Short mmCIF file of C-alpha atoms and ligand atoms in Angstrom, two decimals:
data_model
loop_
_atom_site.label_atom_id
_atom_site.label_comp_id
_atom_site.label_asym_id
_atom_site.label_seq_id
_atom_site.Cartn_x
_atom_site.Cartn_y
_atom_site.Cartn_z
CA UNK E 1 -47.01 -17.55 -28.54
CA UNK E 2 -46.09 -14.89 -31.06
CA UNK E 3 -43.32 -12.61 -29.07
CA UNK E 4 -44.57 -9.58 -27.28
CA UNK E 5 -43.71 -6.61 -28.22
CA UNK E 6 -44.18 -5.01 -24.79
CA UNK E 7 -42.41 -5.94 -21.25
CA UNK E 8 -44.34 -8.56 -19.14
CA UNK E 9 -44.31 -7.97 -15.53
CA UNK E 10 -42.38 -10.18 -13.77
CA UNK E 11 -44.16 -13.71 -12.47
CA UNK E 12 -45.49 -12.84 -9.14
CA UNK E 13 -43.97 -16.44 -7.97
CA UNK E 14 -40.84 -18.25 -9.21
CA UNK E 15 -39.13 -21.49 -7.64
CA UNK E 16 -37.12 -23.21 -8.92
CA UNK E 17 -35.48 -27.07 -8.43
CA UNK E 18 -36.32 -26.33 -5.25
CA UNK E 19 -34.91 -28.94 -2.43
CA UNK E 20 -35.23 -28.42 1.13
CA UNK E 21 -34.32 -31.16 3.65
CA UNK E 22 -34.96 -30.47 8.28
CA UNK E 23 -32.20 -30.23 10.15
CA UNK E 24 -33.09 -33.97 11.10
CA UNK E 25 -31.65 -34.67 7.94
CA UNK E 26 -35.91 -35.37 6.60
CA UNK E 27 -36.30 -34.61 3.56
CA UNK E 28 -39.36 -33.11 2.27
CA UNK E 29 -38.85 -31.19 -1.45
CA UNK E 30 -36.70 -32.89 -4.65
CA UNK E 31 -36.91 -30.18 -6.66
CA UNK E 32 -39.54 -28.43 -7.22
CA UNK E 33 -41.14 -25.57 -9.92
CA UNK E 34 -43.41 -23.75 -9.75
CA UNK E 35 -44.93 -20.24 -11.51
CA UNK E 36 -48.20 -18.07 -10.57
CA UNK E 37 -47.56 -15.42 -13.07
CA UNK E 38 -49.26 -12.02 -11.61
CA UNK E 39 -52.68 -12.44 -11.36
CA UNK E 40 -53.52 -15.97 -11.18
CA UNK E 41 -55.06 -17.69 -8.66
CA UNK E 42 -53.76 -20.63 -8.07
CA UNK E 43 -54.44 -24.47 -5.91
CA UNK E 44 -51.24 -26.39 -4.38
CA UNK E 45 -52.86 -29.82 -3.53
CA UNK E 46 -51.10 -32.79 -2.44
CA UNK E 47 -51.67 -35.36 0.50
CA UNK E 48 -50.89 -35.27 4.10
CA UNK E 49 -46.84 -35.05 4.29
CA UNK E 50 -47.09 -34.41 0.71
CA UNK E 51 -44.50 -30.84 1.49
CA UNK E 52 -47.03 -28.42 1.21
CA UNK E 53 -46.39 -26.72 4.43
CA UNK E 54 -42.82 -26.77 3.50
CA UNK E 55 -42.81 -25.06 1.00
CA UNK E 56 -44.73 -22.50 1.49
CA UNK E 57 -42.06 -21.76 4.51
CA UNK E 58 -39.59 -21.63 1.34
CA UNK E 59 -42.06 -18.32 -0.28
CA UNK E 60 -41.42 -15.72 2.29
CA UNK E 61 -37.75 -16.99 3.59
CA UNK E 62 -38.84 -19.21 7.54
CA UNK E 63 -36.79 -21.62 5.20
CA UNK E 64 -33.66 -21.65 3.45
CA UNK E 65 -33.93 -23.35 0.42
CA UNK E 66 -30.91 -26.89 0.64
CA UNK E 67 -31.07 -26.18 -2.74
CA UNK E 68 -32.96 -23.44 -5.73
CA UNK E 69 -34.33 -20.57 -5.51
CA UNK E 70 -37.22 -19.14 -5.41
CA UNK E 71 -38.39 -15.67 -6.56
CA UNK E 72 -41.23 -12.84 -5.83
CA UNK E 73 -42.09 -10.83 -8.49
CA UNK E 74 -37.92 -10.69 -9.55
CA UNK E 75 -37.28 -10.55 -6.62
CA UNK E 76 -34.46 -13.67 -4.80
CA UNK E 77 -35.62 -14.72 -1.26
CA UNK E 78 -32.51 -14.29 0.60
CA UNK E 79 -31.55 -13.10 3.73
CA UNK E 80 -30.54 -9.19 2.01
CA UNK E 81 -34.47 -8.43 1.04
CA UNK E 82 -36.17 -10.86 4.04
CA UNK E 83 -38.34 -7.48 5.21
CA UNK E 84 -39.26 -6.53 1.57
CA UNK E 85 -40.01 -10.82 0.33
CA UNK E 86 -42.33 -10.64 4.16
CA UNK E 87 -44.42 -7.32 2.78
CA UNK E 88 -44.78 -9.20 -0.96
CA UNK E 89 -45.99 -11.98 0.06
CA UNK E 90 -49.06 -12.32 2.80
CA UNK E 91 -48.82 -16.03 4.36
CA UNK E 92 -52.46 -16.86 6.33
CA UNK E 93 -51.92 -19.21 8.41
CA UNK E 94 -53.86 -22.81 9.84
CA UNK E 95 -55.15 -21.57 13.37
CA UNK E 96 -56.13 -17.43 13.76
CA UNK E 97 -54.97 -17.98 17.19
CA UNK E 98 -51.58 -17.88 15.89
CA UNK E 99 -51.53 -15.62 13.46
CA UNK E 100 -53.75 -12.78 15.15
CA UNK E 101 -51.87 -12.12 18.39
CA UNK E 102 -52.44 -8.22 19.08
CA UNK E 103 -55.20 -6.73 21.51
CA UNK E 104 -56.69 -6.06 19.96
CA UNK E 105 -58.57 -6.49 15.71
CA UNK E 106 -56.64 -3.07 14.84
CA UNK E 107 -54.50 -2.85 15.91
CA UNK E 108 -53.53 -6.61 14.94
CA UNK E 109 -54.50 -5.39 11.36
CA UNK E 110 -51.86 -2.54 12.22
CA UNK E 111 -48.76 -4.77 12.63
CA UNK E 112 -47.59 -5.43 9.90
CA UNK E 113 -47.45 -1.88 7.69
CA UNK E 114 -46.39 -0.60 10.99
CA UNK E 115 -43.66 -2.49 10.84
CA UNK E 116 -42.56 -1.51 7.27
CA UNK E 117 -43.33 2.10 9.22
CA UNK E 118 -46.49 3.08 8.02
CA UNK E 119 -48.11 6.29 11.06
CA UNK E 120 -51.17 8.77 11.58
CA UNK E 121 -54.27 8.57 9.26
CA UNK E 122 -52.45 6.36 6.05
CA UNK E 123 -52.45 3.57 8.71
CA UNK E 124 -55.12 3.49 9.42
CA UNK E 125 -56.94 4.34 6.59
CA UNK E 126 -54.83 1.01 5.17
CA UNK E 127 -56.69 -1.31 8.83
CA UNK E 128 -59.93 0.56 7.96
CA UNK E 129 -59.40 -0.84 3.29
CA UNK E 130 -58.44 -4.42 4.61
CA UNK E 131 -61.33 -4.38 6.84
CA UNK E 132 -63.45 -3.45 4.81
CA UNK E 133 -62.71 -5.83 2.27
CA UNK E 134 -63.40 -9.19 4.58
CA UNK E 135 -66.42 -6.98 5.94
CA UNK E 136 -64.70 -6.43 9.99
CA UNK E 137 -64.68 -3.09 9.83
CA UNK E 138 -67.04 -3.40 12.83
CA UNK E 139 -64.98 -5.07 14.31
CA UNK E 140 -61.68 -3.50 14.50
CA UNK E 141 -62.47 -2.72 17.85
CA UNK E 142 -62.80 -6.31 19.81
CA UNK E 143 -60.20 -8.20 20.66
CA UNK E 144 -59.89 -11.78 18.96
CA UNK E 145 -60.12 -14.25 21.39
CA UNK E 146 -63.85 -13.10 20.99
CA UNK E 147 -64.68 -12.94 17.75
CA UNK E 148 -65.77 -16.30 15.73
CA UNK E 149 -63.85 -18.67 13.80
CA UNK E 150 -65.06 -18.07 10.59
CA UNK E 151 -64.62 -14.01 11.94
CA UNK E 152 -61.13 -14.64 12.52
CA UNK E 153 -60.69 -16.52 9.77
CA UNK E 154 -61.72 -13.05 7.91
CA UNK E 155 -59.38 -11.33 10.40
CA UNK E 156 -56.57 -12.87 9.25
CA UNK E 157 -57.19 -12.99 5.75
CA UNK E 158 -57.30 -8.22 6.11
CA UNK E 159 -53.72 -8.45 8.42
CA UNK E 160 -52.42 -10.12 5.59
CA UNK E 161 -54.31 -7.11 3.47
CA UNK E 162 -52.70 -4.83 4.55
CA UNK E 163 -49.61 -5.51 3.50
CA UNK E 164 -50.75 -5.06 -0.62
CA UNK E 165 -49.28 -8.31 -1.08
CA UNK E 166 -47.65 -9.54 -4.66
CA UNK E 167 -49.53 -13.16 -3.70
CA UNK E 168 -51.59 -14.27 -0.86
CA UNK E 169 -51.14 -17.37 0.05
CA UNK E 170 -53.60 -19.47 2.45
CA UNK E 171 -53.15 -23.26 4.03
CA UNK E 172 -56.40 -24.25 4.51
CA UNK E 173 -58.59 -21.52 4.05
CA UNK E 174 -61.12 -23.38 4.37
CA UNK E 175 -60.80 -25.42 7.11
CA UNK E 176 -63.32 -25.73 10.23
CA UNK E 177 -65.42 -23.69 8.44
CA UNK E 178 -68.69 -23.42 8.47
CA UNK E 179 -70.73 -23.70 4.35
CA UNK E 180 -71.60 -20.53 4.75
CA UNK E 181 -68.26 -19.47 6.53
CA UNK E 182 -66.96 -20.61 3.78
CA UNK E 183 -68.64 -19.14 1.05
CA UNK E 184 -67.72 -16.19 2.83
CA UNK E 185 -64.49 -16.23 2.33
CA UNK E 186 -65.16 -17.55 -1.57
CA UNK E 187 -67.00 -14.39 -1.98
CA UNK E 188 -63.67 -12.38 -0.74
CA UNK E 189 -60.91 -14.17 -2.19
CA UNK E 190 -62.43 -14.45 -5.83
CA UNK E 191 -63.01 -10.02 -4.90
CA UNK E 192 -59.31 -9.84 -4.61
CA UNK E 193 -57.37 -8.38 -6.88
CA UNK E 194 -53.85 -10.17 -6.04
CA UNK E 195 -52.31 -13.93 -7.32
CA UNK E 196 -53.53 -16.11 -5.37
CA UNK E 197 -51.48 -19.88 -3.24
CA UNK E 198 -54.09 -21.81 -1.93
CA UNK E 199 -53.08 -25.46 -0.44
CA UNK E 200 -55.83 -27.34 0.55
CA UNK E 201 -57.81 -30.16 0.82
CA UNK E 202 -61.03 -29.52 0.45
CA UNK E 203 -61.38 -30.13 -3.68
CA UNK E 204 -64.08 -28.39 -4.55
CA UNK E 205 -62.84 -25.07 -2.56
CA UNK E 206 -60.26 -25.35 -5.14
CA UNK E 207 -62.12 -26.15 -8.13
CA UNK E 208 -64.74 -23.35 -7.43
CA UNK E 209 -61.74 -20.16 -6.64
CA UNK E 210 -58.86 -21.69 -9.15
CA UNK E 211 -58.44 -22.03 -12.24
CA UNK E 212 -55.37 -23.53 -12.57
CA UNK E 213 -53.92 -25.62 -9.81
CA UNK E 214 -50.47 -28.23 -8.52
CA UNK E 215 -50.99 -31.82 -7.52
CA UNK E 216 -47.61 -31.54 -4.33
CA UNK E 217 -46.98 -35.62 -3.67
CA UNK E 218 -43.91 -36.33 -2.60
CA UNK E 219 -42.25 -33.57 -2.48
CA UNK E 220 -42.36 -33.35 -6.50
CA UNK E 221 -44.79 -31.35 -8.02
CA UNK E 222 -46.72 -34.35 -9.99
CA UNK E 223 -49.52 -32.55 -11.66
CA UNK E 224 -49.80 -29.26 -13.02
CA UNK E 225 -52.93 -27.82 -15.41
CA UNK E 226 -56.79 -26.89 -15.86
CA UNK E 227 -57.84 -27.24 -11.70
CA UNK E 228 -61.11 -29.49 -14.21
CA UNK E 229 -59.19 -31.64 -15.56
CA UNK E 230 -56.47 -32.26 -13.70
CA UNK E 231 -59.79 -32.70 -10.88
CA UNK E 232 -61.97 -35.28 -13.70
CA UNK E 233 -58.38 -37.20 -13.53
CA UNK E 234 -58.91 -39.74 -11.52
CA UNK E 235 -56.73 -42.62 -11.97
CA UNK E 236 -54.00 -38.96 -11.09
CA UNK E 237 -56.20 -38.33 -8.57
CA UNK E 238 -55.63 -42.34 -7.06
CA UNK E 239 -51.67 -42.53 -7.21
CA UNK E 240 -51.02 -38.97 -4.59
CA UNK E 241 -54.41 -40.05 -2.47
CA UNK E 242 -56.22 -37.65 -3.23
CA UNK E 243 -60.05 -37.88 -2.96
CA UNK E 244 -63.45 -35.94 -4.57
CA UNK E 245 -66.14 -36.08 -1.40
CA UNK E 246 -68.61 -38.52 -2.69
CA UNK E 247 -71.36 -37.87 -5.35
CA UNK E 248 -68.83 -34.35 -6.63
CA UNK E 249 -68.44 -34.71 -10.16
CA UNK E 250 -66.11 -32.44 -11.29
CA UNK E 251 -67.61 -31.91 -15.35
CA UNK E 252 -70.84 -31.25 -13.51
CA UNK E 253 -69.70 -28.09 -12.00
CA UNK E 254 -69.12 -25.01 -14.08
CA UNK E 255 -65.88 -23.20 -15.07
CA UNK E 256 -64.78 -20.61 -12.63
CA UNK E 257 -63.81 -17.66 -14.21
CA UNK E 258 -60.54 -17.20 -15.32
CA UNK E 259 -58.48 -14.17 -15.23
CA UNK X 1 -61.30 1.76 23.54
CA UNK X 2 -64.20 0.52 22.52
CA UNK X 3 -65.32 -3.12 24.17
CA UNK X 4 -62.16 -4.31 25.01
CA UNK X 5 -60.59 -6.54 27.20
CA UNK X 6 -62.92 -5.92 29.75
CA UNK X 7 -61.09 -6.53 33.54
CA UNK X 8 -62.61 -7.40 36.95
CA UNK X 9 -61.56 -4.37 38.27
CA UNK X 10 -62.22 -2.21 35.78
CA UNK X 11 -66.32 -0.04 35.49
CA UNK X 12 -67.74 1.57 31.72
CA UNK X 13 -68.30 5.28 31.95
CA UNK X 14 -68.10 8.29 30.31
CA UNK X 15 -67.32 10.58 33.37
CA UNK X 16 -63.48 13.08 33.44
CA UNK X 17 -61.31 10.51 34.08
CA UNK X 18 -62.02 8.17 32.80
CA UNK X 19 -61.09 10.56 29.77
CA UNK X 20 -57.94 11.24 31.04
CA UNK X 21 -55.10 9.43 29.23
CA UNK X 22 -53.62 6.29 30.99
CA UNK X 23 -50.19 7.26 31.25
CA UNK X 24 -51.04 10.94 33.08
CA UNK X 25 -53.49 8.93 35.75
CA UNK X 26 -50.40 6.34 36.20
CA UNK X 27 -48.35 9.14 36.68
CA UNK X 28 -50.66 11.07 39.18
CA UNK X 29 -51.60 7.21 40.91
CA UNK X 30 -47.38 6.54 41.38
CA UNK X 31 -46.53 10.15 42.97
CA UNK X 32 -49.79 10.45 44.70
CA UNK X 33 -48.47 7.29 46.60
CA UNK X 34 -44.58 8.12 47.48
CA UNK X 35 -46.34 12.09 48.50
CA UNK X 36 -48.13 9.98 51.22
CA UNK X 37 -45.74 6.81 51.84
CA UNK X 38 -43.47 10.67 52.62
CA UNK X 39 -46.48 11.59 55.48
CA UNK X 40 -44.55 11.41 58.91
CA UNK X 41 -46.70 8.53 61.23
CA UNK X 42 -48.12 11.31 63.41
CA UNK X 43 -49.90 13.63 61.51
CA UNK X 44 -53.28 11.86 61.49
CA UNK X 45 -54.92 15.54 60.12
CA UNK X 46 -53.47 14.57 56.14
CA UNK X 47 -54.00 10.77 56.79
CA UNK X 48 -57.78 12.18 56.75
CA UNK X 49 -57.53 14.72 53.64
CA UNK X 50 -55.80 12.01 51.96
CA UNK X 51 -58.72 10.27 51.80
CA UNK X 52 -61.23 13.27 51.66
CA UNK X 53 -59.10 14.56 48.05
CA UNK X 54 -59.54 10.64 46.81
CA UNK X 55 -63.68 10.31 47.55
CA UNK X 56 -63.39 13.31 45.82
CA UNK X 57 -62.01 11.84 42.83
CA UNK X 58 -63.96 8.77 43.26
CA UNK X 59 -67.01 11.09 43.30
CA UNK X 60 -65.75 12.69 40.00
CA UNK X 61 -65.38 9.49 38.85
CA UNK X 62 -68.88 8.34 39.27
CA UNK X 63 -67.61 4.89 41.05
CA UNK X 64 -70.02 4.36 43.41
CA UNK X 65 -67.90 3.50 47.10
CA UNK X 66 -69.74 0.70 47.74
CA UNK X 67 -67.94 -0.57 44.61
CA UNK X 68 -64.74 1.13 45.30
CA UNK X 69 -64.71 -0.81 49.24
CA UNK X 70 -65.54 -3.88 47.99
CA UNK X 71 -62.50 -3.71 45.33
CA UNK X 72 -60.43 -2.97 48.15
CA UNK X 73 -60.90 -6.07 49.59
CA UNK X 74 -58.17 -7.38 48.19
CA UNK X 75 -55.85 -5.96 51.35
CA UNK X 76 -57.05 -7.80 53.84
CA UNK X 77 -53.83 -10.12 55.08
CA UNK X 78 -51.93 -6.87 54.84
CA UNK X 79 -54.34 -5.53 57.08
CA UNK X 80 -54.17 -8.67 59.36
CA UNK X 81 -50.55 -8.16 59.31
CA UNK X 82 -51.09 -4.71 60.56
CA UNK X 83 -52.84 -5.93 64.10
CA UNK X 84 -50.51 -8.08 64.93
CA UNK X 85 -48.21 -5.68 65.29
CA UNK X 86 -49.24 -3.64 68.81
CA UNK X 87 -48.75 -7.53 70.00
CA UNK X 88 -45.70 -8.27 68.56
CA UNK X 89 -42.54 -5.72 68.67
CA UNK X 90 -40.90 -4.28 71.18
CA UNK X 91 -41.49 -1.35 73.20
CA UNK X 92 -44.00 1.46 75.96
CA UNK X 93 -46.70 -1.11 76.95
CA UNK X 94 -50.56 0.71 77.21
CA UNK X 95 -53.32 -1.14 79.29
CA UNK X 96 -56.42 -1.14 77.25
CA UNK X 97 -58.92 -3.03 78.46
CA UNK X 98 -57.06 -4.97 79.76
CA UNK X 99 -54.74 -6.09 77.05
CA UNK X 100 -51.85 -5.31 77.38
CA UNK X 101 -50.26 -3.44 73.76
CA UNK X 102 -46.68 -1.29 72.90
CA UNK X 103 -46.98 1.68 72.01
CA UNK X 104 -44.40 1.84 69.23
CA UNK X 105 -45.81 -0.84 67.84
CA UNK X 106 -49.83 0.80 67.22
CA UNK X 107 -48.45 3.63 65.92
CA UNK X 108 -46.48 1.30 63.22
CA UNK X 109 -49.67 -0.73 62.40
CA UNK X 110 -51.60 2.88 61.87
CA UNK X 111 -48.53 3.86 59.38
CA UNK X 112 -49.16 0.15 57.93
CA UNK X 113 -52.60 0.53 58.04
CA UNK X 114 -52.81 4.36 56.41
CA UNK X 115 -51.04 4.78 54.48
CA UNK X 116 -51.62 0.65 52.60
CA UNK X 117 -55.22 2.12 52.51
CA UNK X 118 -54.65 5.14 50.57
CA UNK X 119 -52.53 2.98 48.39
CA UNK X 120 -55.00 0.08 47.53
CA UNK X 121 -58.14 2.71 47.18
CA UNK X 122 -55.89 5.34 44.64
CA UNK X 123 -54.61 1.71 42.86
CA UNK X 124 -58.31 0.39 42.46
CA UNK X 125 -59.75 3.60 41.10
CA UNK X 126 -57.15 3.41 38.02
CA UNK X 127 -58.15 0.21 37.76
CA UNK X 128 -61.50 1.50 38.02
CA UNK X 129 -61.24 4.01 35.46
CA UNK X 130 -58.75 2.40 32.64
CA UNK X 131 -58.86 -0.46 30.76
CA UNK X 132 -56.11 -3.53 31.55
CA UNK X 133 -54.93 -2.16 26.78
CA UNK X 134 -55.26 0.69 28.21
CA UNK X 135 -52.77 0.68 31.36
CA UNK X 136 -50.01 -1.35 29.32
CA UNK X 137 -49.97 1.69 26.88
CA UNK X 138 -49.84 3.81 29.18
CA UNK X 139 -46.97 2.67 30.76
CA UNK X 140 -45.10 1.79 27.43
CA UNK X 141 -45.15 5.58 27.18
CA UNK X 142 -44.07 5.74 30.54
CA UNK X 143 -40.95 4.25 29.35
CA UNK X 144 -42.04 0.63 31.24
CA UNK X 145 -39.03 -1.98 29.38
CA UNK X 146 -41.00 -2.68 26.22
CA UNK X 147 -40.26 -5.82 26.59
CA UNK X 148 -42.26 -6.59 29.09
CA UNK X 149 -45.75 -4.32 28.11
CA UNK X 150 -45.05 -6.66 25.45
CA UNK X 151 -45.57 -10.40 28.05
CA UNK X 152 -47.86 -8.13 29.35
CA UNK X 153 -50.51 -7.97 26.60
CA UNK X 154 -49.87 -11.96 25.22
CA UNK X 155 -50.81 -12.68 28.53
CA UNK X 156 -53.39 -11.17 27.89
CA UNK X 157 -54.08 -12.81 24.64
CA UNK X 158 -53.39 -15.90 24.64
CA UNK X 159 -54.96 -16.67 28.46
CA UNK X 160 -58.13 -16.84 27.20
CA UNK X 161 -56.92 -19.51 24.91
CA UNK X 162 -54.71 -21.25 26.91
CA UNK X 163 -57.68 -21.63 29.59
CA UNK X 164 -59.96 -22.28 26.64
CA UNK X 165 -56.98 -24.85 26.24
CA UNK X 166 -56.98 -25.75 29.79
CA UNK X 167 -60.56 -26.57 29.95
CA UNK X 168 -60.70 -28.82 26.47
CA UNK X 169 -58.45 -31.52 28.14
CA UNK X 170 -61.10 -31.86 31.69
CA UNK X 171 -63.78 -32.31 29.58
CA UNK X 172 -61.07 -35.21 27.83
CA UNK X 173 -60.30 -36.44 30.84
CA UNK X 174 -63.23 -36.34 32.39
CA UNK X 175 -65.49 -37.75 29.10
CA UNK X 176 -63.24 -41.33 29.16
CA UNK X 177 -64.58 -41.53 32.83
CA UNK X 178 -61.41 -39.73 34.90
CA UNK X 179 -62.79 -37.40 38.38
CA UNK X 180 -59.92 -35.83 40.10
CA UNK X 181 -59.49 -37.67 43.95
CA UNK X 182 -57.40 -37.26 46.57
CA UNK X 183 -53.99 -38.14 45.73
CA UNK X 184 -53.71 -41.39 43.60
CA UNK X 185 -54.78 -38.95 40.63
CA UNK X 186 -52.23 -35.90 40.51
CA UNK X 187 -49.96 -37.54 38.17
CA UNK X 188 -52.96 -37.41 35.73
CA UNK X 189 -53.31 -33.75 36.60
CA UNK X 190 -49.29 -33.12 36.20
CA UNK X 191 -49.17 -34.81 32.79
CA UNK X 192 -51.91 -32.27 32.03
CA UNK X 193 -50.04 -30.45 33.03
CA UNK X 194 -46.89 -31.06 31.42
CA UNK X 195 -49.02 -31.33 28.11
CA UNK X 196 -50.84 -28.15 28.24
CA UNK X 197 -47.02 -26.72 28.61
CA UNK X 198 -45.76 -27.76 25.15
CA UNK X 199 -49.45 -27.70 23.86
CA UNK X 200 -48.67 -23.33 24.63
CA UNK X 201 -44.63 -24.26 24.12
CA UNK X 202 -45.36 -25.35 19.91
CA UNK X 203 -48.16 -22.65 19.82
CA UNK X 204 -45.71 -19.76 20.88
CA UNK X 205 -44.14 -21.32 17.79
CA UNK X 206 -46.66 -20.82 15.89
CA UNK X 207 -46.96 -17.30 16.48
CA UNK X 208 -43.39 -16.70 16.14
CA UNK X 209 -43.40 -17.88 12.90
CA UNK X 210 -46.73 -15.87 11.53
CA UNK X 211 -44.95 -12.73 14.16
CA UNK X 212 -42.01 -13.24 11.55
CA UNK X 213 -43.95 -13.66 8.22
CA UNK X 214 -45.61 -9.90 8.67
CA UNK X 215 -41.97 -8.30 9.29
CA UNK X 216 -41.62 -8.14 12.79
CA UNK X 217 -37.63 -8.33 13.60
CA UNK X 218 -37.47 -8.22 17.41
CA UNK X 219 -39.77 -4.60 18.57
CA UNK X 220 -42.72 -3.72 18.23
CA UNK X 221 -44.16 -0.84 16.63
CA UNK X 222 -45.99 1.68 17.90
CA UNK X 223 -49.70 1.84 16.81
CA UNK X 224 -51.43 4.32 18.66
CA UNK X 225 -49.40 7.61 19.91
CA UNK X 226 -50.54 8.39 23.33
CA UNK X 227 -50.80 11.59 23.05
CA UNK X 228 -52.20 14.18 26.12
CA UNK X 229 -52.74 17.90 26.26
CA UNK X 230 -51.79 19.89 28.98
CA UNK X 231 -54.98 20.37 30.20
CA UNK X 232 -54.67 16.55 31.19
CA UNK X 233 -52.10 16.65 32.00
CA UNK X 234 -52.19 19.63 34.42
CA UNK X 235 -55.48 17.81 35.78
CA UNK X 236 -54.15 14.78 36.69
CA UNK X 237 -51.59 16.79 38.37
CA UNK X 238 -54.54 18.30 40.12
CA UNK X 239 -54.19 15.10 43.07
CA UNK X 240 -50.16 14.90 43.85
CA UNK X 241 -49.89 18.25 43.88
CA UNK X 242 -52.35 18.93 46.94
CA UNK X 243 -51.65 15.89 47.86
CA UNK X 244 -48.01 17.31 48.43
CA UNK X 245 -49.44 20.27 49.82
CA UNK X 246 -51.23 19.07 52.14
CA UNK X 247 -47.39 16.70 53.87
CA UNK X 248 -45.69 19.71 54.02
CA UNK X 249 -47.68 20.47 56.03
CA UNK X 250 -47.66 17.32 57.98
CA UNK X 251 -44.21 18.41 58.22
CA UNK X 252 -44.32 21.92 59.29
CA UNK X 253 -46.72 21.92 61.74
N1 ATP G 301 -40.09 -29.14 11.89
C1 ATP G 301 -39.72 -30.92 11.56
N2 ATP G 301 -38.84 -31.58 11.29
C2 ATP G 301 -39.05 -32.83 10.34
N3 ATP G 301 -39.55 -32.62 9.56
C3 ATP G 301 -40.52 -32.26 9.12
C4 ATP G 301 -40.68 -31.14 9.69
N4 ATP G 301 -42.18 -30.26 9.55
C5 ATP G 301 -42.12 -31.40 8.66
N5 ATP G 301 -41.80 -32.42 8.43
C6 ATP G 301 -41.81 -33.62 7.66
O1 ATP G 301 -41.65 -33.05 6.03
C7 ATP G 301 -42.85 -33.55 5.62
C8 ATP G 301 -43.31 -32.95 4.88
O2 ATP G 301 -44.30 -31.82 5.50
P1 ATP G 301 -45.87 -30.82 5.40
O3 ATP G 301 -45.70 -30.34 6.70
O4 ATP G 301 -45.10 -29.87 4.40
O5 ATP G 301 -46.80 -31.35 4.37
P2 ATP G 301 -47.67 -31.09 4.40
O6 ATP G 301 -47.61 -31.30 2.65
O7 ATP G 301 -48.66 -29.51 4.66
O8 ATP G 301 -48.92 -32.18 5.28
P3 ATP G 301 -50.43 -31.83 5.40
O9 ATP G 301 -51.19 -31.59 4.30
O10 ATP G 301 -50.98 -32.53 6.58
O11 ATP G 301 -51.03 -30.26 6.25
C9 ATP G 301 -43.25 -34.77 6.33
O12 ATP G 301 -42.92 -36.23 6.31
C10 ATP G 301 -43.25 -34.75 7.45
O13 ATP G 301 -42.74 -35.51 8.58
MG1 MG G 302 -49.92 -28.12 5.89
#
């Protein structure tokens, strides 16, 4: 590639040599390297226990790196920038009941921006915009526990979008969704204009949404490349306990719209 | 607030009383109860006037008398206590239908009954015209420690989630042929309770993680700033001020 005269924006996410051991001594990450450019959608694949969730919890400083570093849009994840880092990295957890803790949907979506200091009309506009993006605007005054699971997952995405994050991180977003909700969520994610890192066991979903995929296995990045190529490599998948659903042929699927 | 947490005491409506800001109503009820408690028990007519005042508020709020009276049944245990007083309190005795009753006991019973009933009626009126969520916001506005309000909010939010977990565990037990019959099975129920506690505790940890991920540092941001106009405060103050006038009359007459 020829050198660009104009300055590129810093990558949304840059992880360098990240290693981490849990307090009980169990080492979960052994030197992870991962760069995600601004606007990219990347799938993070890997078997149970590979360290995916552990990696995700490093991205907003819940865990502190044992060795190595994490940088979000040029800002290193460190104690003194935690508030700003948590605004930039939006994590959608696996169980929406953990994520939605306020009495009404509207207050829940407002929580993040209000913590960051937004008030009044500006706050209201942010909430409405986020709920509209996920098609849940008319549910604003409902309590979260009266919504269906798919609706709660969408609201969970909205709570994070309301913070206008640099990067959206989703931990298994398609789990427990029926096929229609799964597709609706995919449409929402595809329409968003943010960097996405998506942890998933749902390989066709990764293929549908993310042009690029990385495989995390036993605490290291084992493969990094176009999703179609990784999923077409039966040997690679087998080596890392990944399996395609019965009858699914990656080469027969049209390439997702890349960005 | 739209369809929020409809609790059993709440009665949906659009009356002027429903529309008052919750902290005004809370303050009004608190002052009313204080005034009632401060009234001398001998001023029997004053308590009649208080009851009439509350009936007036109920009429404005369009809460039917039957609804109000049924919700006031929570008072019954206190009534039982009051009924005992004429028999157990020492002092001058009067004879009524051949039973000897103590005079201070009768006055004491009347005092507890009248003031208790008025207090319960005022609280039930407040609860039937204010949503739980709004009550909490009102308490927060009235400077109740924010930590207490946060705890209460989480109880509302997660009450259903935990009840649901309890129900699923009960279904799982019964699907494996277990029916709780008698003392021998309490051990199993105890273990379920323990498991429920651990699950709730772990959920608490996960919720805390999710809160920190969105910037929580120990204080809840103020999302809905409650405001009340002078007119609304005046409207809410009408009840305790009228009651205060009655109370002062009771002391002077
Ligand atoms: N709190 C903890 N204390 C000690 N070890 C832990 C803790 N949490 C996770 N681990 C261990 O760290 C390793 C990585 O766990 P992690 O949760 O990151 O896996 P994962 O890739 O998210 O798996 P899954 O696909 O099942 O969600 C596992 O071996 C797990 O047992
Ligand atoms: Mg995980």
